[in-house]
XYZ file of C-alpha atoms in Angstrom:
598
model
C -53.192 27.262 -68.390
C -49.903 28.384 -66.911
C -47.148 30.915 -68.778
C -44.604 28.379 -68.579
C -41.782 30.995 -70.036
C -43.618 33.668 -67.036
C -43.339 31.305 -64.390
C -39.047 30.895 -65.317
C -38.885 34.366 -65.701
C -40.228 35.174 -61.944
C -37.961 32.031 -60.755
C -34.717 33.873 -62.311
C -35.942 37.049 -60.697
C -36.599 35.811 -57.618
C -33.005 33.643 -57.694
C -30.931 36.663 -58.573
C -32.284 38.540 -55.712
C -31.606 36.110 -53.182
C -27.966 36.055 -54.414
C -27.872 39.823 -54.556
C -29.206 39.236 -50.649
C -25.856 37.357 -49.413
C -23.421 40.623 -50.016
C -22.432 42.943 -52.691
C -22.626 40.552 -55.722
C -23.255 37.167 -56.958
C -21.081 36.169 -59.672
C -20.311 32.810 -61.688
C -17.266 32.113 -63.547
C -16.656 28.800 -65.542
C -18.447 26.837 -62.808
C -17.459 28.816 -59.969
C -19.539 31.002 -58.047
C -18.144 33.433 -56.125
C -19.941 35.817 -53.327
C -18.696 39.457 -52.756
C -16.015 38.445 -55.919
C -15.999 39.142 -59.658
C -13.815 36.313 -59.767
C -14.259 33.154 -58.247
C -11.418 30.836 -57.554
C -11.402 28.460 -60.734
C -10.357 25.882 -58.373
C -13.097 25.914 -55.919
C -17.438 25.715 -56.714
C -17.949 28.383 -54.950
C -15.925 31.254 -52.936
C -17.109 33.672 -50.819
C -15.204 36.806 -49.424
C -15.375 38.946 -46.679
C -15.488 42.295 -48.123
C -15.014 43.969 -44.588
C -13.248 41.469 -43.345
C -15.128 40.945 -40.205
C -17.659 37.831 -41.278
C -17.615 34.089 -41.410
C -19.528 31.501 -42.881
C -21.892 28.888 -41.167
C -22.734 25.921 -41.292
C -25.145 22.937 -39.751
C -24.727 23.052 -36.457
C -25.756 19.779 -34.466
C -25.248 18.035 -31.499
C -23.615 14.095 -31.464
C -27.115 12.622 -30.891
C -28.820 14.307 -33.789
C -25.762 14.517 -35.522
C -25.310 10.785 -35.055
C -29.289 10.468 -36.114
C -28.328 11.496 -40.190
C -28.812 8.681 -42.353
C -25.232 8.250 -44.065
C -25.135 7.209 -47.673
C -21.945 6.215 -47.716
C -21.786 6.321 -52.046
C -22.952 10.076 -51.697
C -21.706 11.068 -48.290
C -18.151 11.406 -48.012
C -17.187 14.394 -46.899
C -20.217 15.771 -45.666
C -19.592 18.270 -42.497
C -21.256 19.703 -39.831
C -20.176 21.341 -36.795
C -20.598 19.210 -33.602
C -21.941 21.318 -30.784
C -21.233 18.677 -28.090
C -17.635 18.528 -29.184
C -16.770 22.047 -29.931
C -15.143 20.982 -33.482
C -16.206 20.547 -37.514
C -17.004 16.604 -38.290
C -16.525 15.549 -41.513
C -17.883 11.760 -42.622
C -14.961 9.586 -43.663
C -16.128 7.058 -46.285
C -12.927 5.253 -45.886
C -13.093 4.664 -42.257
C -16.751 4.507 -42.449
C -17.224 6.821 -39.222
C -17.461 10.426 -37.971
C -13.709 12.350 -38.068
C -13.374 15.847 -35.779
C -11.011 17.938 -37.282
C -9.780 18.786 -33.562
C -8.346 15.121 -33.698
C -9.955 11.994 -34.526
C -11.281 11.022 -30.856
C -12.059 14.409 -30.485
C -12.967 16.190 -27.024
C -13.960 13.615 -24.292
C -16.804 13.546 -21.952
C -16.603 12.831 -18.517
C -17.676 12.986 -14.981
C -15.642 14.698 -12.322
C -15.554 12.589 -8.789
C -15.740 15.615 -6.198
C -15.512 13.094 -3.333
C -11.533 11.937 -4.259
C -11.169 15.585 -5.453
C -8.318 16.910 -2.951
C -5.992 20.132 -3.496
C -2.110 19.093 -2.140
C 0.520 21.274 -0.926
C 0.897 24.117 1.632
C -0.745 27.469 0.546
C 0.695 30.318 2.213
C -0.063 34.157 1.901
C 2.169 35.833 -1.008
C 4.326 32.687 -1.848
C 4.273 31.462 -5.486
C 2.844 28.250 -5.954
C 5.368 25.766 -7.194
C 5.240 21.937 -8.505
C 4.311 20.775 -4.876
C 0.798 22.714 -5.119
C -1.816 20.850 -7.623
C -5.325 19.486 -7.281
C -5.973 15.432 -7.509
C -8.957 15.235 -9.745
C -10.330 11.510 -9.935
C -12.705 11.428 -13.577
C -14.967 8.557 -15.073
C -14.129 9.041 -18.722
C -17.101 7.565 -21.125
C -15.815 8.785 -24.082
C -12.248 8.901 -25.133
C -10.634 12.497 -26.297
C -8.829 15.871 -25.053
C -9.521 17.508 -22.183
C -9.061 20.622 -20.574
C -9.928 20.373 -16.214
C -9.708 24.134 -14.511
C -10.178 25.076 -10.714
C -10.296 28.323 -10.034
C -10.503 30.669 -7.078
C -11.043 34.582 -6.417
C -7.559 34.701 -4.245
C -5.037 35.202 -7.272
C -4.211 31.467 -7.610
C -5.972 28.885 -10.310
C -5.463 25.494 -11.063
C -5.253 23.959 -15.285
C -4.356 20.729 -16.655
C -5.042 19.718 -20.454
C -4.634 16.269 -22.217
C -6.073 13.661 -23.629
C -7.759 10.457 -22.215
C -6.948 7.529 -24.605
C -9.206 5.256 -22.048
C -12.641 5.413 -21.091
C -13.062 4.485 -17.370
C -11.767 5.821 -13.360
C -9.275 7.880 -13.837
C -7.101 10.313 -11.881
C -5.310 13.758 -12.969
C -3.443 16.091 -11.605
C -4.104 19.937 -11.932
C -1.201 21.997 -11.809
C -1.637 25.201 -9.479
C -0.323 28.623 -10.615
C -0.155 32.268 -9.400
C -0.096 33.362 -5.319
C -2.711 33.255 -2.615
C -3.242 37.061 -1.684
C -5.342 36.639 1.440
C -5.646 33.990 4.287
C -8.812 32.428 3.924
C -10.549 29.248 3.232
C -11.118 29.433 -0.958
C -14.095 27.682 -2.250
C -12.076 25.915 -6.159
C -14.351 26.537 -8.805
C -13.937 23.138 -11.207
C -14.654 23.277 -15.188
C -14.727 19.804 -16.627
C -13.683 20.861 -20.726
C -15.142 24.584 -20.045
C -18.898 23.492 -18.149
C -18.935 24.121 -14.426
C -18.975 21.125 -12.114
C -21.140 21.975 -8.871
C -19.621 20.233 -6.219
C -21.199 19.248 -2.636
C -19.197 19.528 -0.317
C -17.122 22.078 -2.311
C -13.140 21.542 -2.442
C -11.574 24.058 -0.486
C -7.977 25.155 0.087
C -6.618 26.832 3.151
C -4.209 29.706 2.999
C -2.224 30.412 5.693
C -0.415 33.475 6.939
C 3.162 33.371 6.846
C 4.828 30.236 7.915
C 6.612 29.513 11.457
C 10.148 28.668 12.357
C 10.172 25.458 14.170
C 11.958 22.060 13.779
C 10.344 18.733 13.954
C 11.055 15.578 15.771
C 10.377 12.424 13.660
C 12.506 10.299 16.044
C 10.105 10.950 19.179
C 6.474 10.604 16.826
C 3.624 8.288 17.814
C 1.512 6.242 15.117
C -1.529 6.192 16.531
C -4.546 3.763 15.646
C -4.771 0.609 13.904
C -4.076 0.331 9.721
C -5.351 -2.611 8.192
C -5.400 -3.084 3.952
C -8.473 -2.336 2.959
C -9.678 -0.288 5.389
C -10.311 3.186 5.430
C -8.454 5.260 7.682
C -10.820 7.360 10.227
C -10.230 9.958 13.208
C -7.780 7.665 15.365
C -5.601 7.580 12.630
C -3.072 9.592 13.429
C 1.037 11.082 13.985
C 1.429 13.018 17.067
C 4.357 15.095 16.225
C 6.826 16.705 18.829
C 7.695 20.607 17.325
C 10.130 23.010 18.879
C 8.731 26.283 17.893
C 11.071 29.240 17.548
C 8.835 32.093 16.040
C 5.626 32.354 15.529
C 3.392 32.069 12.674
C 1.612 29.060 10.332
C 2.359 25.677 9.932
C 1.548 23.177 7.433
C 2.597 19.729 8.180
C 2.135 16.488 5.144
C 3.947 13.317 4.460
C 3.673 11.316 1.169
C 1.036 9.546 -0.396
C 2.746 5.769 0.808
C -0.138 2.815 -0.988
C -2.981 5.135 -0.813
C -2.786 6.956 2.655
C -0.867 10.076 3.835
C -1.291 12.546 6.694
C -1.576 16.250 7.180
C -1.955 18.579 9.821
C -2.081 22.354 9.806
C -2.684 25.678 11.877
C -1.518 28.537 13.660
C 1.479 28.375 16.353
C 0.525 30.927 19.395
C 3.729 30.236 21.633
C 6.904 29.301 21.059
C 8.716 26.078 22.752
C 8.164 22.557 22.713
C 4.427 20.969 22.100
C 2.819 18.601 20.401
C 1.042 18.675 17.358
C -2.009 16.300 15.420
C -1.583 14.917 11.846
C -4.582 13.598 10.622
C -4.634 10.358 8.536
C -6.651 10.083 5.269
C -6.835 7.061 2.159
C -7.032 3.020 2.372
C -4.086 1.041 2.587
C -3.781 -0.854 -0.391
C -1.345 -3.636 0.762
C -0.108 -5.079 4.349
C 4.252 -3.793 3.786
C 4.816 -1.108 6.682
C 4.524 2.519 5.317
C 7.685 4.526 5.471
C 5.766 8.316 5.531
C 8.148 11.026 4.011
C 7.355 14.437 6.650
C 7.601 17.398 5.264
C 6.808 20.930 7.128
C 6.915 24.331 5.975
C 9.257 26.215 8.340
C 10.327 29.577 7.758
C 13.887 28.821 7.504
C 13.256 25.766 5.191
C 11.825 23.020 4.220
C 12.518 20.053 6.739
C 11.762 16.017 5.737
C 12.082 12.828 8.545
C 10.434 9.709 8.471
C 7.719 7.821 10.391
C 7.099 4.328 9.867
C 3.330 3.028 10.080
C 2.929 -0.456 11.014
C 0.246 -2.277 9.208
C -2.190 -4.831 10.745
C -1.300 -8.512 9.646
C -4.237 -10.764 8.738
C -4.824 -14.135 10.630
C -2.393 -16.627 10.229
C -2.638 -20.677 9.692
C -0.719 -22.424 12.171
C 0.360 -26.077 12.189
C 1.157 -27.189 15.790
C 3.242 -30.989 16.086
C 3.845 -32.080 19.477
C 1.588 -33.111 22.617
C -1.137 -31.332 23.204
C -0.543 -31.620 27.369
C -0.772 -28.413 29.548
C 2.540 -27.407 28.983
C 2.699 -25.755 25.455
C 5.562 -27.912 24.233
C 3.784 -26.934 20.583
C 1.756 -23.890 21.362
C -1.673 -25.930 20.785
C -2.357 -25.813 24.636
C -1.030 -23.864 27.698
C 0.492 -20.711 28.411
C 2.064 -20.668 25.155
C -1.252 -21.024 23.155
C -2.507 -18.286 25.388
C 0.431 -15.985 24.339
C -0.071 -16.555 21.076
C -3.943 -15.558 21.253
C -4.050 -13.020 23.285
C -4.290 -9.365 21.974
C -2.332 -7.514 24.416
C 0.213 -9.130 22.420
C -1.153 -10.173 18.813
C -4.527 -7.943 17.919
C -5.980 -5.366 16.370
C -6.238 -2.897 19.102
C -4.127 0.493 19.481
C -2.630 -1.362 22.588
C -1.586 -4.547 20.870
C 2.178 -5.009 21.209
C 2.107 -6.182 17.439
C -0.220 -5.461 14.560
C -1.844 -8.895 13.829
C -5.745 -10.447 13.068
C -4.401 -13.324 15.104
C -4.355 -17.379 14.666
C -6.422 -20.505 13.341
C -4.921 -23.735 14.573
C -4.887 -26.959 13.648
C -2.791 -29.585 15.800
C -1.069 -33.027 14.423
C -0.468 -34.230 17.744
C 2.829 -35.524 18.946
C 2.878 -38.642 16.668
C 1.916 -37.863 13.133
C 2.116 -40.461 10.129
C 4.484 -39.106 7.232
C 1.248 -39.501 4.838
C -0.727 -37.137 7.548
C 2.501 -34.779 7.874
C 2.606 -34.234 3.935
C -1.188 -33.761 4.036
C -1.256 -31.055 6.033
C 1.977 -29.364 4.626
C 0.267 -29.502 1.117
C -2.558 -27.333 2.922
C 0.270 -24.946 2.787
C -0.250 -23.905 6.458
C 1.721 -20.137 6.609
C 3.565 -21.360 10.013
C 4.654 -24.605 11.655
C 5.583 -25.233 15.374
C 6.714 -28.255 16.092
C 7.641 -29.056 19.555
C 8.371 -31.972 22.506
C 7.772 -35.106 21.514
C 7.628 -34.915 18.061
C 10.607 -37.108 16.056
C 10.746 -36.706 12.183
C 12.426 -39.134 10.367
C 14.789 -38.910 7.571
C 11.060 -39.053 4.885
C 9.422 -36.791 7.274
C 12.501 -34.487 7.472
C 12.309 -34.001 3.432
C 8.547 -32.904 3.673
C 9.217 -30.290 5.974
C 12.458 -29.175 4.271
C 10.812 -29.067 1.195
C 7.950 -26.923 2.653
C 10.720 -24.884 3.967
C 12.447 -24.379 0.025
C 8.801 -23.832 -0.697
C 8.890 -20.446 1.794
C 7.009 -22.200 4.739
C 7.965 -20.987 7.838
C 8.950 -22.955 11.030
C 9.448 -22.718 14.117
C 11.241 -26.071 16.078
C 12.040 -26.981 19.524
C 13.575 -30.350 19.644
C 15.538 -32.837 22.022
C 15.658 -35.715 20.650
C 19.406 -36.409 18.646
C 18.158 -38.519 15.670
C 15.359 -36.140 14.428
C 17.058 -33.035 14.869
C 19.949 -34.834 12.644
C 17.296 -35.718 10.432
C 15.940 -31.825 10.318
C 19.154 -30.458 10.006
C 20.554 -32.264 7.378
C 17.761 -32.137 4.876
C 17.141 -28.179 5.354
C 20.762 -27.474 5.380
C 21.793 -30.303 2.502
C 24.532 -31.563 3.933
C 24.903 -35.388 5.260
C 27.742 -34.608 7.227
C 26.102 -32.494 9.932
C 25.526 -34.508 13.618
C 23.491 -34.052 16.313
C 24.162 -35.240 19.986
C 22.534 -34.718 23.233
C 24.409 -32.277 25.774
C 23.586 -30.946 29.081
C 20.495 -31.543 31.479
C 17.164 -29.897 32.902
C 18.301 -26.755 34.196
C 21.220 -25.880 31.993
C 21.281 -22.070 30.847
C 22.514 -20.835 27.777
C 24.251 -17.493 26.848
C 22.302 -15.563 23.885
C 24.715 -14.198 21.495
C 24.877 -10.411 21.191
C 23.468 -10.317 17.470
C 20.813 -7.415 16.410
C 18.418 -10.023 14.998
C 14.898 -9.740 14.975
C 14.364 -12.771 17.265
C 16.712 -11.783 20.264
C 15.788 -7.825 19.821
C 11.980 -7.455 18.604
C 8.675 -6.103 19.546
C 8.778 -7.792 22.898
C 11.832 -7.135 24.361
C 15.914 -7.147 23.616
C 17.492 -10.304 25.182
C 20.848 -10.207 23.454
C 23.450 -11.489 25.751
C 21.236 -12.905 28.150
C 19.956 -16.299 28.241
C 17.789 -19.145 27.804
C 16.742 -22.291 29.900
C 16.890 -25.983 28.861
C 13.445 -27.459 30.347
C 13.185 -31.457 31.899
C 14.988 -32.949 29.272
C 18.630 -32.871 27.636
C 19.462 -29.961 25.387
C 20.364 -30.849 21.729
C 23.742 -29.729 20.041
C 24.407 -29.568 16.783
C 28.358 -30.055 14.751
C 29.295 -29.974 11.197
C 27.150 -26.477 10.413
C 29.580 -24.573 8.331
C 27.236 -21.622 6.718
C 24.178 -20.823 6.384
C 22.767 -19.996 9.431
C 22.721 -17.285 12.572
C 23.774 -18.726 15.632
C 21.933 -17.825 18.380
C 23.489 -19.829 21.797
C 26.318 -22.228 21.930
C 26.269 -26.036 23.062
C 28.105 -24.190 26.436
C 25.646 -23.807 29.365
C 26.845 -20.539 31.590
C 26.498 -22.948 34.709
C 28.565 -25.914 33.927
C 32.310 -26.506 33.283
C 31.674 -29.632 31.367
C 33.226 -28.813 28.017
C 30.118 -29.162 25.546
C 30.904 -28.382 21.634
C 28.438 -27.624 19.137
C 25.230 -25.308 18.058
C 22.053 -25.244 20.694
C 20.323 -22.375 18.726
C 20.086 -20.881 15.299
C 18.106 -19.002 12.140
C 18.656 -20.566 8.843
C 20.397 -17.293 6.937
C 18.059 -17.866 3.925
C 15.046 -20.209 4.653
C 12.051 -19.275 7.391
C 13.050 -21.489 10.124
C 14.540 -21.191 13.590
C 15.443 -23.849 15.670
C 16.456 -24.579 19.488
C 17.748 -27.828 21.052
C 15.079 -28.318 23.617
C 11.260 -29.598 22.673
C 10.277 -27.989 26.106
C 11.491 -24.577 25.289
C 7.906 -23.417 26.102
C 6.962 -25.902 28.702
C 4.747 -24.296 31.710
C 2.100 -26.167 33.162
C 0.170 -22.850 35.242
C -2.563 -22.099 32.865
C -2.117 -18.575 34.630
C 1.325 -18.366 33.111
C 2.848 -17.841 36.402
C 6.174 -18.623 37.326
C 6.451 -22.574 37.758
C 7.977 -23.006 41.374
C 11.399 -25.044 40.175
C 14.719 -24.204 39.265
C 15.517 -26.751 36.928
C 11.809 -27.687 34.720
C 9.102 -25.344 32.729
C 10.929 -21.979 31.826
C 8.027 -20.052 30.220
C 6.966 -17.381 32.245
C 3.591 -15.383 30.335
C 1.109 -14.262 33.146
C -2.490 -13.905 32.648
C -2.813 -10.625 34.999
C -0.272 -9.713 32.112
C -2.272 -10.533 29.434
C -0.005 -13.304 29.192
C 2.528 -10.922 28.004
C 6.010 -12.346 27.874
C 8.026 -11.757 30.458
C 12.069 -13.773 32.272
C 11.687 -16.541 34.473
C 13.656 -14.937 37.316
C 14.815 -18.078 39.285
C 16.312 -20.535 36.732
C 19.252 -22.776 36.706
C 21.221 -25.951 38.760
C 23.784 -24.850 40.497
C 27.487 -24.640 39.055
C 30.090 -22.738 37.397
C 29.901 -19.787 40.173
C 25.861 -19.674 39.901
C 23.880 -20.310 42.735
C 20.863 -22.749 42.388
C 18.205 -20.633 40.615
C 20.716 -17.763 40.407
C 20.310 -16.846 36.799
C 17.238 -15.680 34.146
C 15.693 -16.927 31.004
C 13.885 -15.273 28.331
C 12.364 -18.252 26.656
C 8.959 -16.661 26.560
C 10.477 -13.450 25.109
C 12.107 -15.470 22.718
C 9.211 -17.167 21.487
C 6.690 -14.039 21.537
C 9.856 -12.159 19.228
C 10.163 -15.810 16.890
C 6.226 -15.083 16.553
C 6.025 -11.485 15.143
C 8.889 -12.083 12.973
C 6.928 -15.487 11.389
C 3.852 -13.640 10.806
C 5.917 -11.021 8.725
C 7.618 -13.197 6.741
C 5.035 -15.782 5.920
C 2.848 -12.357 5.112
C 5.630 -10.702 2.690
C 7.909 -14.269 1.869
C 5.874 -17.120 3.105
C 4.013 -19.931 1.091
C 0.925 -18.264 0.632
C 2.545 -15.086 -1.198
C 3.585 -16.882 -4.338
C-alpha cells in the first residue's frame, strides 16, 4: 500500500520547484501570489514582476476559428481571454453581451480582399517634387468582416502610400491611400500593397510613372476633339479619347488628367521633344454611369503652373418612343413616312457612330394615322410615348386638346405642325390655359417667314444655325396665333418676308416651360422625293434631306411666290434644319425632363 503522507510530501516538493522555476521566488501573501515579489499586491491573485525589466507574460494564443471552437460556459466564462492571432488583439468573453470583445475595439481589425483590377494610383509624379493631396492610390476592397484597417503601398523610389480606418460595412468598397514623400528617379515603380500588414500579390502589378521634370506649354481646351462614342453602361475602350492642341515652350514632361465626371476620366502623359504647336492623345478609362453630358475638368502640369479648361463629352442617348399623328402619305407631314422619317433614322444624323451628327440609339415608331378617336389618342398617350409629332391633317378637338396638354404638364414632349384654325385654337388654349387666345388662318403656299435672331437650341443646334433666316409655308395656309401674352419663345411672326399684306399674330413658338414647339403649317416637312431631293416648285414641299447626304438636313434653295421685292423662288428655307435641331433637342429633354424620367 501507498505512503499517503510520502506521496504529499514529493507533490509539495515537486510544486515548490516549479514555482522556484518561473524567476527568483514564489511567494503567497493572504491569497495573493506573487512571482519575483515578497509581496504580492493584496488586491490582485496573483502578481508577477519583471525583475530586469525586460519580460512579459503570455498567454493562449489562438486564431478566430479555434478561438471561436471553445465551448463558452457562459455561468463560468466571463472574462476569460486569449489573444486572437487573426486579429492582432487580446479577446476577452463578455457574459453580458454574450459574444467575443477585442480590446483593440469591439469590431476589432477587419478582413478583406483587395481588388487589384480597380486599383489605380492618381496624380502626376514628377522627379524631386513632393507629393501633395492630388497624389493617392484608389484602392477598391470587399470587406467580409467589419473593423480597422490599415492599407500601405509602397515603392523603392522614396515615395509610399498609407491610409488607416475603419470599415463599419462589410461589402465593395473603395479607399483612398494618401501618397507621401518624393519620387527620386524617373522610372516606372512597381506599388507594393499591404492589406492590415500581409502583402497582396497583385497581377498585373499597379505601377506609377515618374517623370522628369515637367514642360512649359499651354493647352487649348477650346480647339479639343471628343473622340468615340460614350454610352451609360459601357466601358470606355481605345477610341475613347481627347485630342488636345499644346503650344510647347520648353521642353521636358507632361502629365495631362481631367476629373473623375460619373465614373470616367482621361489621362495622357509623356515626354515633349520639340517645342511649338502639336497635338497630343488623352486616353479614356471607367463606365459612364448615367446619360447627362460630362463636363471634364483638364488639368496639366506645366512648369510655370498648373493650368485647368474644360471639355464637354457628349453621351449617347438611348432609343426613343415616338408617337407620329397625321397621314402616313409620302410626304412626311408626321415623320411616319418620307424624307422626314428617313431623317429621323438615319445615323449620319441620329446613331451611334463617331460620325453621327448627334449621339442617339435612334427611334421605335408607332403611327395613329391622321384621324385618331379621342379614346385611341388617350390610349396611346397613357403608353407614355417619350415624343409626339403630330402633323397635316390631324385636328384635335377641345377633349383631344386636354389629353395632349395634360401629357404635356405630365413632361411629354411634342412636336406640332398644324394648319388648320380650330385645332390649333384648341392646342393652344389648353397648353397655355388661357380661353382668350385665337387662332386664324394667314397667308398661302409659298409664303416665307423671317426666323427671329434668338440663341435657342432649335434655330442654333447640332445641325446648323438658322437664326434670322427663314422658313417656308408648304400647299396650305399658314396658321397665326393672337392673345399669347407669356409663356412662350417666339420663333417667326404671322409676317411673311414676301408679302405686304399686313398679317398680325404668332406663326412659330417654344412653350418657355413645357416640351412643346409648335409651327402654323401641318406640311412643314412635306417632300414627296423619297431621295430627299429638292421638290421642283417654288411654292409646295419645303423639306430638302438628300439621301446621297445621308438625308442630312440641308435649305431648300428656291422657295417663295413672288412679292414684296422677292423674285419667284428668290429666297431659302431651313425647314429641314429646323426639324433635324427640334429633334436633338426632344431626345434630350424627354431623356433628362421627359415622361419617362419621373
Amino acid at each position: 500500500m501507498m505512503n499517503t503522507k510520502s506521496t504529499k510530501f514529493l507533490v509539495r516538493t515537486l510544486l515548490l520547484a516549479l514555482f522556484f522555476s518561473f524567476g527568483n521566488f514564489f511567494s503567497q501573501n493572504n491569497g495573493a501570489v506573487g512571482i519575483n515579489t515578497a509581496s504580492p499586491n493584496p488586491n490582485s491573485v496573483l502578481d508577477v514582476v519583471s525583475v530586469n525589466n525586460n519580460k512579459g507574460i503570455l498567454i493562449p494564443r489562438l486564431t478566430v476559428t479555434q478561438r471561436d471552437a471553445i465551448t463558452i460556459n457562459p455561468a463560468n466564462d466571463d472574462g476569460l481571454t486569449v489573444y486572437n492571432t487573426t486579429e492582432d488583439c487580446l479577446n476577452y468573453w463578455s457574459l453580458a453581451d454574450n459574444e467575443w470583445k477585442s480590446v483593440c475595439g469591439q469590431i476589432g481589425k477587419s478582413v478583406f480582399t483587395i481588388d487589384c483590377a480597380n486599383t489605380k494610383a492618381s496624380g502626376t509624379y514628377i522627379q524631386g517634387k513632393t507629393l501633395n493631396t492630388s497624389h493617392y492610390l484608389t484602392v477598391t476592397v470587399n470587406v467580409t468582416k467589419k473593423g480597422s484597417y490599415t492599407i500601405t503601398g509602397t515603392t523603392t523610389n522614396g515615395y509610399n502610400f498609407y491610409a488607416t480606418g475603419v470599415f463599419l460595412n462589410t461589402g465593395i468598397q473603395t479607399v483612398q491611400v494618401a501618397g507621401q514623400g518624393t519620387p527620386s528617379a524617373v522610372q516606372s515603380d512597381t506599388v507594393q500593397l499591404f492589406a492590415n500588414g500581409v502583402s497582396v500579390s497583385c497581377t498585373p502589378a499597379v505601377t506609377v510613372n515618374v517623370l522628369s521634370s515637367a514642360a512649359i506649354y499651354s493647352v487649348s481646351c477650346g480647339s479639343a476633339t471628343v473622340n468615340g462614342v460614350y454610352t451609360k453602361g459601357t466601358a470606355l475602350g481605345a477610341g475613347n479619347t481627347i485630342t488636345l492642341p499644346v503650344t510647347v515652350t520648353a521642353l521636358g514632361s507632361y502629365s495631362i488628367t481631367t476629373n473623375t465626371v460619373d465614373g470616367i476620366s482621361f489621362s495622357g502623359s509623356g515626354i515633349f521633344t520639340a517645342t511649338g504647336n502639336q497635338n497630343i492623345t488623352l486616353s479614356g478609362t471607367g463606365k459612364p454611369t448615367s446619360t447627362a453630358d460630362k463636363v471634364m475638368t483638364i488639368t496639366s502640369n506645366s512648369a510655370d503652373g498648373e493650368s485647368t479648361c474644360n471639355v464637354t463629352v457628349i453621351m449617347t442617348i438611348p432609343s426613343k418612343k415616338i408617337l407620329h399623328i397625321g397621314l402616313e402619305t409620302v410626304y412626311g407631314y408626321s415623320a411616319f413616312t418620307g424624307p422626314s422619317r428617313s431623317l429621323m433614322d438615319s445615323p449620319t444624323n441620329f446613331g451611334t457612330s463617331a460620325a453621327s451628327v448627334v449621339k442617339s440609339g435612334g427611334y421605335t415608331h408607332t403611327s395613329l394615322g391622321g384621324a385618331p378617336s379621342n379614346a385611341t389618342l388617350l390610349a396611346a398617350l397613357n403608353t407614355k410615348p417619350d415624343i409626339v409629332i403630330i402633323g397635316y391633317a390631324y385636328t384635335p378637338d377641345a377633349t383631344a386638346s386636354g389629353y395632349i396638354a395634360n401629357y404635356l404638364n405630365n413632361k411629354g414632349v411634342v412636336i406640332a405642325f398644324e394648319d388648320d384654325a380650330a385645332s390649333s385654337q384648341n392646342m393652344m388654349r389648353a397648353i397655355f390655359s388661357d380661353p382668350t387666345i385665337s387662332a386664324a388662318n394667314g397667308a398661302g403656299a409659298g409664303s416665307v417667314y423671317a426666323l427671329v435672331n434668338t440663341n435657342d437650341p432649335i434655330l442654333n443646334g447640332p445641325f446648323g444655325d438658322v437664326r434670322g433666316k427663314n422658313w417656308g409655308e408648304d400647299a396650305s395656309t399658314t396658321v397665326n396665333i393672337t392673345g399669347l401674352t407669356s409663356g412662350f419663345i417666339p420663333y417667326s411672326y404671322a409676317q411673311p418676308i414676301n408679302s405686304t399684306t399686313p398679317r398680325t399674330g404668332i406663326s412659330g413658338l417654344r412653350h418657355s416651360s413645357l416640351n412643346f414647339i409648335w409651327f402654323g403649317d401641318g406640311g412643314f416637312l412635306s417632300n414627296e422625293n423619297a431621295n430627299g431631293n429638292q421638290y421642283p416648285s417654288n411654292t409646295i414641299e419645303p423639306f430638302v434631306a438628300p439621301s446621297s447626304g445621308g438625308y442630312l438636313p440641308v435649305q431648300k434653295s428656291t422657295y417663295g411666290y413672288a412679292g414684296n421685292g422677292y423674285a419667284l423662288g428668290g429666297m431659302q428655307v431651313q425647314n429641314s434644319i429646323i426639324f433635324a435641331n427640334a429633334l436633338a433637342w426632344a431626345i434630350k429633354q424627354a431623356e433628362t425632363n421627359g415622361i419617362n424620367t419621373q
